[in-house]
CSV table of C-alpha atoms in Angstrom, one decimal:
chain,number,residue,atom,x,y,z
A,1,PHE,CA,-11.1,16.8,31.8
A,2,ILE,CA,-7.9,15.3,33.4
A,3,ALA,CA,-5.9,16.1,30.3
A,4,ALA,CA,-7.3,19.6,30.0
A,5,VAL,CA,-6.0,20.2,33.7
A,6,CYS,CA,-2.7,18.7,33.2
A,7,THR,CA,-2.2,21.0,29.9
A,8,ALA,CA,-3.0,24.1,32.1
A,9,PHE,CA,-0.8,23.0,34.7
A,10,TYR,CA,2.4,22.3,32.7
A,11,MET,CA,1.7,25.3,30.4
A,12,THR,CA,1.5,27.6,33.6
A,13,ARG,CA,4.6,26.0,34.9
A,14,LEU,CA,6.4,26.7,31.7
A,15,PHE,CA,5.2,30.2,31.7
A,16,ILE,CA,6.3,30.8,35.3
A,17,GLY,CA,9.7,29.1,34.9
A,18,ILE,CA,10.6,31.2,31.6
A,19,PHE,CA,9.2,34.6,32.9
A,20,PHE,CA,9.3,34.7,36.6
A,21,GLY,CA,12.0,32.0,37.3
A,22,ASP,CA,15.7,32.3,37.8
A,23,PHE,CA,18.0,32.0,34.9
A,24,ARG,CA,19.8,28.7,34.7
A,25,GLY,CA,21.3,28.6,31.4
A,26,TRP,CA,24.8,29.6,32.2
A,27,LYS,CA,26.8,31.7,34.9
A,28,ILE,CA,26.3,35.4,34.0
A,29,VAL,CA,29.7,37.2,33.9
A,30,ARG,CA,29.8,41.2,33.6
A,31,GLY,CA,31.6,42.2,30.8
A,32,PHE,CA,32.0,38.7,29.2
A,33,LYS,CA,33.8,38.5,26.1
A,34,ASP,CA,33.5,35.8,23.6
A,35,PRO,CA,36.8,33.9,23.4
A,36,GLY,CA,35.9,33.1,19.8
A,37,HIS,CA,36.5,29.7,19.7
A,38,ASP,CA,33.4,28.1,21.2
A,39,HIS,CA,29.9,29.3,20.0
A,40,ASP,CA,26.4,28.1,20.7
A,41,ALA,CA,23.5,28.0,18.4
A,42,HIS,CA,22.9,31.9,18.8
A,43,GLY,CA,26.5,32.8,18.5
A,44,HIS,CA,27.4,33.3,22.0
A,45,GLY,CA,30.4,31.6,23.5
A,46,HIS,CA,29.5,30.2,27.1
A,47,HIS,CA,33.1,28.7,27.8
A,48,GLY,CA,34.9,30.2,30.6
A,49,HIS,CA,37.3,27.4,30.8
A,50,GLU,CA,37.7,23.9,29.1
A,51,GLU,CA,36.4,22.4,32.3
A,52,GLY,CA,34.0,23.8,34.8
A,53,PRO,CA,30.5,25.8,34.7
A,54,LEU,CA,29.5,27.4,31.6
A,55,GLU,CA,29.7,31.3,31.5
A,56,GLY,CA,28.4,33.9,29.3
A,57,PRO,CA,26.7,37.4,28.9
A,58,LYS,CA,23.4,38.5,30.4
A,59,PRO,CA,20.7,37.3,28.0
A,60,HIS,CA,18.9,39.9,26.0
A,61,GLU,CA,15.7,40.1,23.9
A,62,SER,CA,15.9,38.7,20.4
A,63,PRO,CA,16.2,41.2,17.6
A,64,TRP,CA,13.1,42.8,16.0
A,65,GLN,CA,13.2,40.5,13.1
A,66,MET,CA,12.3,37.7,15.4
A,67,TRP,CA,9.9,39.2,18.1
A,68,VAL,CA,7.8,41.2,15.5
A,69,PRO,CA,6.5,38.2,13.8
A,70,LEU,CA,5.9,36.5,17.3
A,71,ALA,CA,4.0,39.8,18.4
A,72,VAL,CA,1.7,39.6,15.4
A,73,LEU,CA,0.9,35.8,15.8
A,74,GLY,CA,0.4,36.5,19.5
A,75,ALA,CA,-2.1,39.1,18.8
A,76,LEU,CA,-3.9,37.1,16.2
A,77,SER,CA,-4.0,34.1,18.6
A,78,ILE,CA,-5.8,36.3,21.2
A,79,GLY,CA,-8.7,37.2,19.0
A,80,ALA,CA,-8.6,34.3,16.5
A,81,GLY,CA,-11.3,32.5,18.9
A,82,PHE,CA,-14.0,35.1,18.1
A,83,LEU,CA,-13.9,34.0,14.5
A,84,ASN,CA,-16.0,30.8,15.6
A,85,ALA,CA,-17.5,31.9,18.9
A,86,HIS,CA,-20.9,30.6,18.8
A,87,LEU,CA,-21.3,31.1,22.4
A,88,PHE,CA,-21.5,35.0,21.5
A,89,HIS,CA,-23.1,34.2,18.3
A,90,LEU,CA,-20.1,35.2,16.4
A,91,HIS,CA,-19.0,32.8,13.6
A,92,PRO,CA,-17.6,34.5,10.6
A,93,LEU,CA,-15.3,31.8,10.0
A,94,ASP,CA,-18.2,29.2,9.5
A,95,ASP,CA,-19.8,31.6,7.0
A,96,TRP,CA,-16.7,32.2,5.2
A,97,LEU,CA,-16.0,28.4,4.8
A,98,GLY,CA,-19.7,27.6,4.2
A,99,PRO,CA,-19.5,26.9,0.4
A,100,VAL,CA,-16.6,24.5,1.2
A,101,PHE,CA,-18.7,22.2,3.5
A,102,ALA,CA,-21.9,22.7,1.7
A,103,LYS,CA,-22.2,19.1,0.5
A,104,ALA,CA,-21.0,18.0,3.7
A,105,ALA,CA,-23.1,19.9,6.0
A,106,PRO,CA,-26.5,17.8,5.6
A,107,ALA,CA,-24.7,14.7,6.8
A,108,VAL,CA,-23.8,16.2,10.0
A,109,ALA,CA,-26.4,16.4,12.7
A,110,LEU,CA,-26.3,17.7,16.3
A,111,SER,CA,-27.2,14.9,18.8
A,112,GLU,CA,-30.4,15.2,20.7
A,113,ASN,CA,-30.2,17.8,23.4
A,114,ALA,CA,-26.8,18.9,22.3
A,115,GLU,CA,-27.3,22.5,22.8
A,116,SER,CA,-28.2,21.9,26.5
A,117,MET,CA,-24.8,20.5,27.1
A,118,THR,CA,-22.9,23.7,26.0
A,119,MET,CA,-23.0,25.5,29.3
A,120,PRO,CA,-22.1,22.4,31.5
A,121,LEU,CA,-19.1,21.6,29.1
A,122,LEU,CA,-18.0,25.1,29.0
A,123,GLY,CA,-18.0,25.3,32.7
A,124,ALA,CA,-15.9,22.1,33.0
A,125,ALA,CA,-13.5,23.7,30.5
A,126,VAL,CA,-13.3,26.7,32.6
A,127,LEU,CA,-12.9,24.7,35.8
A,128,ALA,CA,-10.2,22.6,34.3
A,129,PHE,CA,-8.3,25.7,33.1
A,130,ALA,CA,-8.5,27.3,36.6
A,131,GLY,CA,-7.7,24.3,38.4
A,132,GLY,CA,-4.5,23.7,36.4
A,133,VAL,CA,-3.5,27.3,36.6
A,134,GLY,CA,-4.1,27.5,40.2
A,135,VAL,CA,-2.3,24.5,41.2
A,136,ALA,CA,0.7,25.4,39.2
A,137,TYR,CA,0.7,29.0,40.6
A,138,TRP,CA,0.6,27.6,44.3
A,139,VAL,CA,3.2,25.1,43.6
A,140,TYR,CA,5.9,27.2,41.7
A,141,VAL,CA,5.1,30.7,43.0
A,142,LEU,CA,3.4,30.6,46.4
A,143,ALA,CA,5.4,27.3,47.7
A,144,LYS,CA,8.7,28.2,45.5
A,145,GLY,CA,8.6,24.8,44.1
A,146,GLU,CA,8.7,22.7,47.3
A,147,PRO,CA,5.8,20.5,46.8
A,148,ALA,CA,7.4,19.3,43.4
A,149,ARG,CA,10.6,18.8,44.9
A,150,ARG,CA,9.2,16.7,47.6
A,151,LEU,CA,7.0,14.7,45.2
A,152,THR,CA,10.5,14.0,43.1
A,153,GLU,CA,12.2,12.7,46.2
A,154,ALA,CA,9.2,10.4,47.2
A,155,ALA,CA,8.9,8.9,43.7
A,156,PRO,CA,12.2,9.4,41.9
A,157,ARG,CA,11.7,6.5,39.5
A,158,LEU,CA,8.1,7.9,38.5
A,159,HIS,CA,9.8,11.4,38.1
A,160,GLN,CA,12.6,9.9,35.9
A,161,LEU,CA,10.1,8.1,33.7
A,162,VAL,CA,7.9,11.3,33.3
A,163,ALA,CA,11.3,13.3,32.6
A,164,ASP,CA,12.0,10.7,29.9
A,165,LYS,CA,8.7,11.3,28.3
A,166,TRP,CA,7.4,8.0,29.3
A,167,ARG,CA,10.0,6.5,27.2
A,168,VAL,CA,7.9,6.7,24.2
A,169,ASP,CA,10.7,7.6,21.9
A,170,GLU,CA,12.6,4.4,23.3
A,171,LEU,CA,9.6,2.3,22.6
A,172,TYR,CA,9.2,3.9,19.1
A,173,ASP,CA,12.9,3.3,18.3
A,174,GLU,CA,12.8,-0.4,19.4
A,175,THR,CA,9.7,-1.2,17.6
A,176,VAL,CA,9.1,0.8,14.4
A,177,VAL,CA,12.6,2.2,13.8
A,178,GLY,CA,14.1,-1.3,14.8
A,179,SER,CA,11.6,-3.0,12.5
A,180,VAL,CA,12.5,-0.8,9.7
A,181,ASP,CA,16.3,-1.3,10.3
A,182,SER,CA,16.0,-5.1,10.5
A,183,LEU,CA,14.1,-4.8,7.2
A,184,ALA,CA,16.9,-2.8,5.7
A,185,GLU,CA,19.7,-5.0,6.8
A,186,LEU,CA,17.8,-7.9,5.6
A,187,SER,CA,17.4,-6.2,2.3
A,188,VAL,CA,21.1,-5.4,2.1
A,189,ALA,CA,22.0,-9.0,2.9
A,190,GLY,CA,19.7,-10.2,0.1
A,191,ASP,CA,21.0,-8.0,-2.5
A,192,LYS,CA,24.7,-8.7,-1.5
A,193,TRP,CA,24.3,-12.6,-1.3
A,194,VAL,CA,21.5,-13.4,-3.7
A,195,VAL,CA,21.3,-10.6,-6.3
A,196,ASP,CA,25.0,-9.9,-6.4
A,197,GLY,CA,26.5,-13.0,-5.0
A,198,ILE,CA,24.2,-15.6,-7.1
A,199,ILE,CA,22.4,-13.9,-9.9
A,200,ALA,CA,25.0,-11.5,-11.0
A,201,ARG,CA,28.0,-13.9,-10.6
A,202,PHE,CA,26.0,-16.8,-12.2
A,203,THR,CA,25.2,-14.6,-15.3
A,204,SER,CA,28.7,-13.3,-15.4
A,205,PHE,CA,30.0,-16.8,-15.4
A,206,VAL,CA,27.7,-18.0,-18.2
A,207,VAL,CA,28.8,-15.0,-20.3
A,208,ALA,CA,32.5,-15.5,-19.5
A,209,ALA,CA,32.2,-19.5,-20.1
A,210,SER,CA,30.3,-18.8,-23.5
A,211,GLY,CA,33.0,-16.3,-24.6
A,212,THR,CA,35.8,-18.9,-23.7
A,213,VAL,CA,34.1,-21.5,-25.8
A,214,LEU,CA,33.6,-19.1,-28.7
A,215,ARG,CA,36.9,-17.9,-28.5
A,216,TYR,CA,38.2,-21.1,-29.7
A,217,LEU,CA,35.8,-21.1,-32.7
A,218,HIS,CA,36.9,-17.4,-33.7
A,219,ASN,CA,40.7,-17.9,-33.9
A,220,GLY,CA,41.1,-17.1,-37.6
A,221,ARG,CA,41.6,-20.9,-38.6
A,222,VAL,CA,39.9,-22.2,-41.5
A,223,GLN,CA,39.6,-25.6,-39.8
A,224,ALA,CA,37.7,-24.2,-36.8
A,225,TYR,CA,35.1,-22.5,-39.1
A,226,ALA,CA,34.7,-25.5,-41.1
A,227,PHE,CA,34.0,-27.5,-38.0
A,228,SER,CA,31.5,-24.9,-36.8
A,229,MET,CA,29.7,-25.0,-40.2
A,230,LEU,CA,29.7,-28.9,-39.9
A,231,ILE,CA,27.9,-28.8,-36.6
A,232,GLY,CA,25.4,-26.2,-37.9
A,233,VAL,CA,24.6,-28.4,-40.9
A,234,GLY,CA,24.3,-31.4,-38.5
A,235,VAL,CA,21.9,-29.6,-36.4
A,236,VAL,CA,19.8,-28.5,-39.5
A,237,GLY,CA,19.8,-32.2,-40.6
A,238,TRP,CA,18.6,-33.6,-37.5
A,239,LEU,CA,15.7,-31.0,-37.6
A,240,LEU,CA,14.8,-32.3,-41.0
A,241,LEU,CA,15.4,-35.9,-40.2
A,242,ALA,CA,13.3,-35.6,-36.9
A,243,PRO,CA,9.7,-34.9,-37.6
A,244,GLN,CA,7.8,-32.5,-35.1
A,245,ALA,CA,4.3,-33.8,-34.2
A,246,GLU,CA,2.7,-30.4,-33.0
A,247,ALA,CA,-0.8,-29.3,-33.2
A,248,ARG,CA,-3.0,-26.7,-31.5
A,249,SER,CA,-6.7,-26.8,-30.9
A,250,VAL,CA,-9.2,-24.1,-31.0
A,251,GLY,CA,-13.1,-24.2,-30.3
A,252,SER,CA,-16.3,-23.0,-28.6
A,253,HIS,CA,-17.5,-24.4,-25.4
A,254,GLU,CA,-21.0,-23.2,-26.2
A,255,THR,CA,-21.2,-24.9,-29.4
A,256,GLY,CA,-19.1,-28.0,-28.9
A,257,VAL,CA,-17.1,-27.5,-32.2
A,258,TYR,CA,-13.4,-27.9,-31.8
A,259,SER,CA,-10.7,-27.8,-34.6
A,260,VAL,CA,-7.2,-29.5,-34.3
A,261,SER,CA,-4.6,-28.2,-36.7
A,262,ALA,CA,-1.3,-29.7,-37.3
A,263,ALA,CA,1.9,-27.7,-37.6
A,264,PRO,CA,3.4,-27.8,-41.1
A,265,GLY,CA,6.8,-29.1,-41.9
A,266,LEU,CA,9.1,-30.1,-45.0
A,267,GLY,CA,7.4,-33.0,-47.0
A,268,TYR,CA,4.9,-33.6,-43.9
A,269,SER,CA,1.9,-35.8,-44.4
A,270,TYR,CA,-0.5,-36.8,-41.7
A,271,ARG,CA,-3.0,-39.4,-40.5
A,272,TRP,CA,-5.5,-39.0,-37.7
A,273,ASP,CA,-7.4,-41.0,-34.9
A,274,GLU,CA,-10.3,-38.5,-34.8
A,275,ASN,CA,-12.7,-40.5,-32.6
A,276,GLY,CA,-10.2,-41.5,-30.2
A,277,ASP,CA,-10.7,-45.1,-30.4
A,278,GLY,CA,-7.1,-46.1,-30.6
A,279,GLU,CA,-7.3,-47.1,-34.3
A,280,TRP,CA,-6.1,-44.7,-37.0
A,281,ASP,CA,-8.8,-43.5,-39.2
A,282,SER,CA,-6.7,-44.4,-42.4
A,283,GLU,CA,-3.7,-46.7,-43.0
A,284,ASP,CA,-2.2,-44.1,-45.4
A,285,PHE,CA,-0.9,-40.7,-44.9
A,286,GLY,CA,-2.6,-37.7,-46.5
A,287,ASN,CA,-2.4,-33.8,-46.7
A,288,LYS,CA,-5.3,-33.5,-44.3
A,289,ALA,CA,-3.7,-31.1,-41.7
A,290,ARG,CA,-6.9,-30.2,-39.7
A,291,VAL,CA,-10.0,-32.1,-38.3
A,292,ASP,CA,-13.0,-31.0,-36.9
A,293,VAL,CA,-14.4,-32.6,-33.8
A,294,ASN,CA,-18.0,-32.2,-32.2
A,295,LEU,CA,-18.4,-32.9,-28.4
A,296,GLU,CA,-21.5,-33.3,-26.3
A,297,VAL,CA,-21.6,-31.5,-22.9
A,298,ASP,CA,-19.3,-32.8,-20.2
A,299,GLN,CA,-17.6,-35.0,-23.0
A,300,ARG,CA,-13.9,-35.8,-23.2
A,301,ARG,CA,-11.9,-37.3,-26.3
A,302,THR,CA,-8.3,-37.6,-27.0
A,303,VAL,CA,-7.4,-37.0,-30.6
A,304,ARG,CA,-4.3,-38.6,-32.0
A,305,LEU,CA,-2.0,-37.5,-34.6
A,306,GLU,CA,0.8,-39.0,-36.6
A,307,VAL,CA,3.4,-37.0,-38.6
A,308,LYS,CA,5.7,-38.4,-41.5
A,309,ASN,CA,8.4,-36.3,-43.1
A,310,ALA,CA,10.0,-36.5,-46.3
A,311,PHE,CA,12.6,-39.1,-45.3
A,312,GLY,CA,9.9,-41.5,-44.0
A,313,ARG,CA,10.5,-40.9,-40.2
A,314,THR,CA,7.4,-40.5,-38.0
A,315,ALA,CA,6.3,-38.8,-34.7
A,316,SER,CA,3.0,-38.9,-32.8
A,317,THR,CA,1.2,-36.8,-30.4
A,318,GLU,CA,-2.1,-36.7,-28.5
A,319,ILE,CA,-4.5,-33.7,-28.1
A,320,PRO,CA,-6.9,-34.0,-25.0
A,321,LEU,CA,-10.3,-32.2,-25.9
A,322,GLU,CA,-13.1,-31.6,-23.5
A,323,ARG,CA,-16.3,-29.6,-23.4
A,324,PRO,CA,-17.3,-28.7,-19.7
A,325,LYS,CA,-20.6,-28.2,-18.2
A,326,PRO,CA,-22.2,-24.8,-18.7
A,327,ASP,CA,-21.8,-22.4,-15.7
A,328,HIS,CA,-25.2,-21.3,-14.7
A,329,SER,CA,-24.4,-19.5,-11.8
A,330,ARG,CA,-23.8,-16.3,-14.0
A,331,ALA,CA,-27.0,-16.6,-16.0
A,332,GLY,CA,-29.0,-13.8,-16.5
A,333,PRO,CA,-32.3,-13.0,-14.9
A,334,VAL,CA,-35.3,-15.3,-15.8
A,335,PRO,CA,-37.9,-13.4,-17.8
A,336,VAL,CA,-41.3,-13.1,-15.9
A,337,THR,CA,-44.7,-12.7,-17.5
A,338,ILE,CA,-47.2,-10.4,-15.7
A,339,ASP,CA,-50.9,-10.9,-16.4
A,340,VAL,CA,-52.9,-7.7,-15.8
A,341,LEU,CA,-56.5,-8.8,-14.9
A,342,GLN,CA,-59.5,-6.8,-14.0
A,343,ASP,CA,-61.5,-8.0,-11.0
A,344,ALA,CA,-65.2,-7.7,-10.3
A,345,GLU,CA,-64.7,-4.3,-8.9
A,346,GLY,CA,-63.1,-3.0,-12.2
A,347,VAL,CA,-59.5,-2.7,-10.5
A,348,LEU,CA,-56.7,-3.8,-12.5
A,349,ARG,CA,-54.1,-6.2,-10.9
A,350,GLY,CA,-50.8,-7.7,-12.0
A,351,LEU,CA,-50.3,-11.2,-11.5
A,352,PRO,CA,-47.0,-13.1,-12.2
A,353,ARG,CA,-47.3,-16.2,-14.4
A,354,ALA,CA,-45.4,-19.4,-13.3
A,355,PRO,CA,-43.0,-20.4,-16.2
A,356,GLY,CA,-44.7,-22.9,-18.4
A,357,ALA,CA,-48.3,-22.1,-17.1
A,358,PRO,CA,-51.1,-21.4,-19.5
A,359,ALA,CA,-52.6,-18.0,-19.9
A,360,PRO,CA,-55.6,-17.2,-17.6
A,361,GLN,CA,-58.9,-17.8,-19.0
A,362,GLN,CA,-60.2,-14.2,-18.1
A,363,PRO,CA,-59.3,-11.8,-21.1
A,364,SER,CA,-56.5,-9.3,-19.9
A,365,GLN,CA,-57.0,-5.7,-20.4
A,366,GLY,CA,-53.7,-3.8,-21.4
A,367,ALA,CA,-51.8,-7.1,-20.6
A,368,HIS,CA,-48.1,-7.1,-21.6
A,369,PRO,CA,-45.2,-9.2,-20.5
């Protein structure tokens, strides 16, 4: 109600100031001519001199291209309320939009005794409108704005706060806009020092250093190429001489059967410690590259593997295996057996049977689980 009163007041004040007040835009000069070097947004110059009050011609109405659309909108706004005036039993807009809200309408219900509040609320709205308009007319027409001037002089800080729109824009600028600006500045600093300064420069350094090293190898000299080939042969030889003891395991937690497979290699032979007792199952190496292990629930075992290559060099590794406990928290529903029995009055009744319980002695008629 207070907001409605204030709205009616300031809209009436705005109307009076525009259509019944004195023009305060600039000093009107009869026969004013635009000097041609200073224009406002509407193309009129308002500078009589470089310093001093603004001067200009007498204001005139906007051209017809501007006021005709405004007149059409004004006329429609006057009558638009009757498109949904339930008080006068006029609601063509509701009827037209009925199919749009057909599914949502059943979910919307009037509160109890809501219709009885129509006239009191309408009266309050009319009272708010009349009060706001009346006070504004008294202040700015009958009293020539004197009450507003006295109030401004009595509370200059409050007047300035209201004139600054409660400084909401300043608060928004310091909080929301300031936070976004700070985040942007932080992102710029991160892009400059982390992305460009560390990542980009480090990668460029790696590329430049690699190019410098490779430049010495690609110099057209046979000695350099032979040296590169020697290094390559040495690496390949090391890979051949050093066996790689690698294995992977697959299996099912439900069955408890797990398979461990060793990686193949040139001249590789294997031996296993399948039961994990710390002793090799065989003293000799063989071609057996996979073993199968059975585990009980919640059992752990470490399978060991030793690999020997064609040069007699060996390497070993350990493969831990574990069969976890089953997760019963996601088990499906337990089936329930219903015994349908006929009582003494001939009425059929369904009784659930406890798991593991024997069937009832009385014969079931039409019983089914």
